[in-house]
Amino acid sequence: MAEIKIEENRMYVEKEGRQAGEMTFYHDNDSNIVIDHTEVAEDWSGQGIGKELIANIVEKARAENKQIIPKCSFAEKQLKKHQEYHDVLVTV
Protein backbone atom coordinates (compact mmCIF):
# COMPACT_ATOMS: atom_id res chain seq x y z
CA MET A 1 0.00 0.00 0.00
CA ALA A 2 1.30 3.42 -0.94
CA GLU A 3 1.66 6.31 1.48
CA ILE A 4 -1.10 8.82 0.84
CA LYS A 5 -0.50 12.45 1.75
CA ILE A 6 -3.47 14.65 2.53
CA GLU A 7 -3.75 18.41 2.15
CA GLU A 8 -6.80 20.64 2.54
CA ASN A 9 -8.46 19.84 -0.80
CA ARG A 10 -6.35 17.07 -2.25
CA MET A 11 -4.64 13.81 -1.50
CA TYR A 12 -1.78 12.33 -3.45
CA VAL A 13 0.67 9.46 -3.64
CA GLU A 14 4.40 9.92 -4.11
CA LYS A 15 6.53 7.10 -5.46
CA GLU A 16 10.21 7.27 -6.30
CA GLY A 17 10.28 10.96 -5.46
CA ARG A 18 7.45 12.09 -7.73
CA GLN A 19 3.69 12.28 -7.73
CA ALA A 20 2.17 8.99 -8.91
CA GLY A 21 -1.49 9.87 -8.36
CA GLU A 22 -3.74 12.65 -7.11
CA MET A 23 -7.35 13.23 -6.12
CA THR A 24 -8.85 16.67 -5.64
CA PHE A 25 -12.02 17.36 -3.69
CA TYR A 26 -13.94 20.08 -1.90
CA HIS A 27 -16.82 20.40 0.56
CA ASP A 28 -20.19 21.58 -0.71
CA ASN A 29 -22.71 23.68 1.24
CA ASP A 30 -24.10 20.55 2.90
CA SER A 31 -20.59 19.51 4.00
CA ASN A 32 -20.50 16.59 1.59
CA ILE A 33 -17.13 15.72 0.08
CA VAL A 34 -17.22 16.33 -3.67
CA ILE A 35 -14.53 14.49 -5.65
CA ASP A 36 -13.87 16.51 -8.78
CA HIS A 37 -10.73 14.87 -10.18
CA THR A 38 -8.66 11.70 -9.89
CA GLU A 39 -5.53 11.13 -11.93
CA VAL A 40 -2.76 8.55 -11.94
CA ALA A 41 0.52 9.08 -13.79
CA GLU A 42 0.65 6.95 -16.93
CA ASP A 43 3.66 4.92 -15.82
CA TRP A 44 1.85 4.00 -12.55
CA SER A 45 -1.45 3.15 -14.25
CA GLY A 46 -2.98 -0.22 -13.43
CA GLN A 47 -1.18 -0.57 -10.10
CA GLY A 48 -4.13 0.27 -7.85
CA ILE A 49 -3.14 3.82 -6.93
CA GLY A 50 -6.53 5.27 -7.92
CA LYS A 51 -8.30 2.60 -5.88
CA GLU A 52 -6.12 3.39 -2.87
CA LEU A 53 -7.07 7.06 -3.18
CA ILE A 54 -10.76 6.09 -3.28
CA ALA A 55 -10.39 3.85 -0.21
CA ASN A 56 -8.67 6.69 1.62
CA ILE A 57 -11.33 9.29 0.82
CA VAL A 58 -14.00 6.82 1.95
CA GLU A 59 -12.18 6.43 5.29
CA LYS A 60 -11.97 10.22 5.58
CA ALA A 61 -15.70 10.60 4.87
CA ARG A 62 -16.61 7.97 7.46
CA ALA A 63 -14.32 9.51 10.08
CA GLU A 64 -15.88 12.95 9.49
CA ASN A 65 -19.44 11.54 9.21
CA LYS A 66 -19.80 12.92 5.68
CA GLN A 67 -21.09 11.64 2.36
CA ILE A 68 -19.29 11.65 -1.00
CA ILE A 69 -20.56 13.12 -4.25
CA PRO A 70 -18.41 11.82 -7.13
CA LYS A 71 -18.15 14.36 -9.97
CA CYS A 72 -15.14 12.51 -11.35
CA SER A 73 -16.04 9.55 -13.58
CA PHE A 74 -13.38 7.26 -12.07
CA ALA A 75 -14.54 7.97 -8.52
CA GLU A 76 -18.18 7.49 -9.50
CA LYS A 77 -17.44 4.14 -11.14
CA GLN A 78 -15.44 2.85 -8.17
CA LEU A 79 -17.91 4.04 -5.53
CA LYS A 80 -20.88 2.52 -7.37
CA LYS A 81 -19.04 -0.71 -8.16
CA HIS A 82 -18.02 -1.50 -4.58
CA GLN A 83 -20.94 -2.26 -2.27
CA GLU A 84 -18.80 -1.57 0.80
CA TYR A 85 -18.64 2.13 -0.21
CA HIS A 86 -22.37 2.65 -0.67
CA ASP A 87 -22.80 3.92 2.91
CA VAL A 88 -20.97 7.15 1.97
CA LEU A 89 -22.13 7.48 -1.66
CA VAL A 90 -24.63 10.20 -2.52
CA THR A 91 -26.58 9.21 -5.61
CA VAL A 92 -27.95 12.12 -7.59
Coordinates of C-alpha atoms in Angstrom, one line a residue:
M1 CA 0.0 0.0 0.0
A2 CA 1.3 3.4 -0.9
E3 CA 1.7 6.3 1.5
I4 CA -1.1 8.8 0.8
K5 CA -0.5 12.5 1.7
I6 CA -3.5 14.6 2.5
E7 CA -3.8 18.4 2.1
E8 CA -6.8 20.6 2.5
N9 CA -8.5 19.8 -0.8
R10 CA -6.4 17.1 -2.3
M11 CA -4.6 13.8 -1.5
Y12 CA -1.8 12.3 -3.4
V13 CA 0.7 9.5 -3.6
E14 CA 4.4 9.9 -4.1
K15 CA 6.5 7.1 -5.5
E16 CA 10.2 7.3 -6.3
G17 CA 10.3 11.0 -5.5
R18 CA 7.5 12.1 -7.7
Q19 CA 3.7 12.3 -7.7
A20 CA 2.2 9.0 -8.9
G21 CA -1.5 9.9 -8.4
E22 CA -3.7 12.6 -7.1
M23 CA -7.4 13.2 -6.1
T24 CA -8.9 16.7 -5.6
F25 CA -12.0 17.4 -3.7
Y26 CA -13.9 20.1 -1.9
H27 CA -16.8 20.4 0.6
D28 CA -20.2 21.6 -0.7
N29 CA -22.7 23.7 1.2
D30 CA -24.1 20.5 2.9
S31 CA -20.6 19.5 4.0
N32 CA -20.5 16.6 1.6
I33 CA -17.1 15.7 0.1
V34 CA -17.2 16.3 -3.7
I35 CA -14.5 14.5 -5.6
D36 CA -13.9 16.5 -8.8
H37 CA -10.7 14.9 -10.2
T38 CA -8.7 11.7 -9.9
E39 CA -5.5 11.1 -11.9
V40 CA -2.8 8.5 -11.9
A41 CA 0.5 9.1 -13.8
E42 CA 0.7 7.0 -16.9
D43 CA 3.7 4.9 -15.8
W44 CA 1.8 4.0 -12.6
S45 CA -1.5 3.2 -14.2
G46 CA -3.0 -0.2 -13.4
Q47 CA -1.2 -0.6 -10.1
G48 CA -4.1 0.3 -7.9
I49 CA -3.1 3.8 -6.9
G50 CA -6.5 5.3 -7.9
K51 CA -8.3 2.6 -5.9
E52 CA -6.1 3.4 -2.9
L53 CA -7.1 7.1 -3.2
I54 CA -10.8 6.1 -3.3
A55 CA -10.4 3.9 -0.2
N56 CA -8.7 6.7 1.6
I57 CA -11.3 9.3 0.8
V58 CA -14.0 6.8 1.9
E59 CA -12.2 6.4 5.3
K60 CA -12.0 10.2 5.6
A61 CA -15.7 10.6 4.9
R62 CA -16.6 8.0 7.5
A63 CA -14.3 9.5 10.1
E64 CA -15.9 12.9 9.5
N65 CA -19.4 11.5 9.2
K66 CA -19.8 12.9 5.7
Q67 CA -21.1 11.6 2.4
I68 CA -19.3 11.7 -1.0
I69 CA -20.6 13.1 -4.3
P70 CA -18.4 11.8 -7.1
K71 CA -18.2 14.4 -10.0
C72 CA -15.1 12.5 -11.4
S73 CA -16.0 9.5 -13.6
F74 CA -13.4 7.3 -12.1
A75 CA -14.5 8.0 -8.5
E76 CA -18.2 7.5 -9.5
K77 CA -17.4 4.1 -11.1
Q78 CA -15.4 2.9 -8.2
L79 CA -17.9 4.0 -5.5
K80 CA -20.9 2.5 -7.4
K81 CA -19.0 -0.7 -8.2
H82 CA -18.0 -1.5 -4.6
Q83 CA -20.9 -2.3 -2.3
E84 CA -18.8 -1.6 0.8
Y85 CA -18.6 2.1 -0.2
H86 CA -22.4 2.6 -0.7
D87 CA -22.8 3.9 2.9
V88 CA -21.0 7.1 2.0
L89 CA -22.1 7.5 -1.7
V90 CA -24.6 10.2 -2.5
T91 CA -26.6 9.2 -5.6
V92 CA -27.9 12.1 -7.6

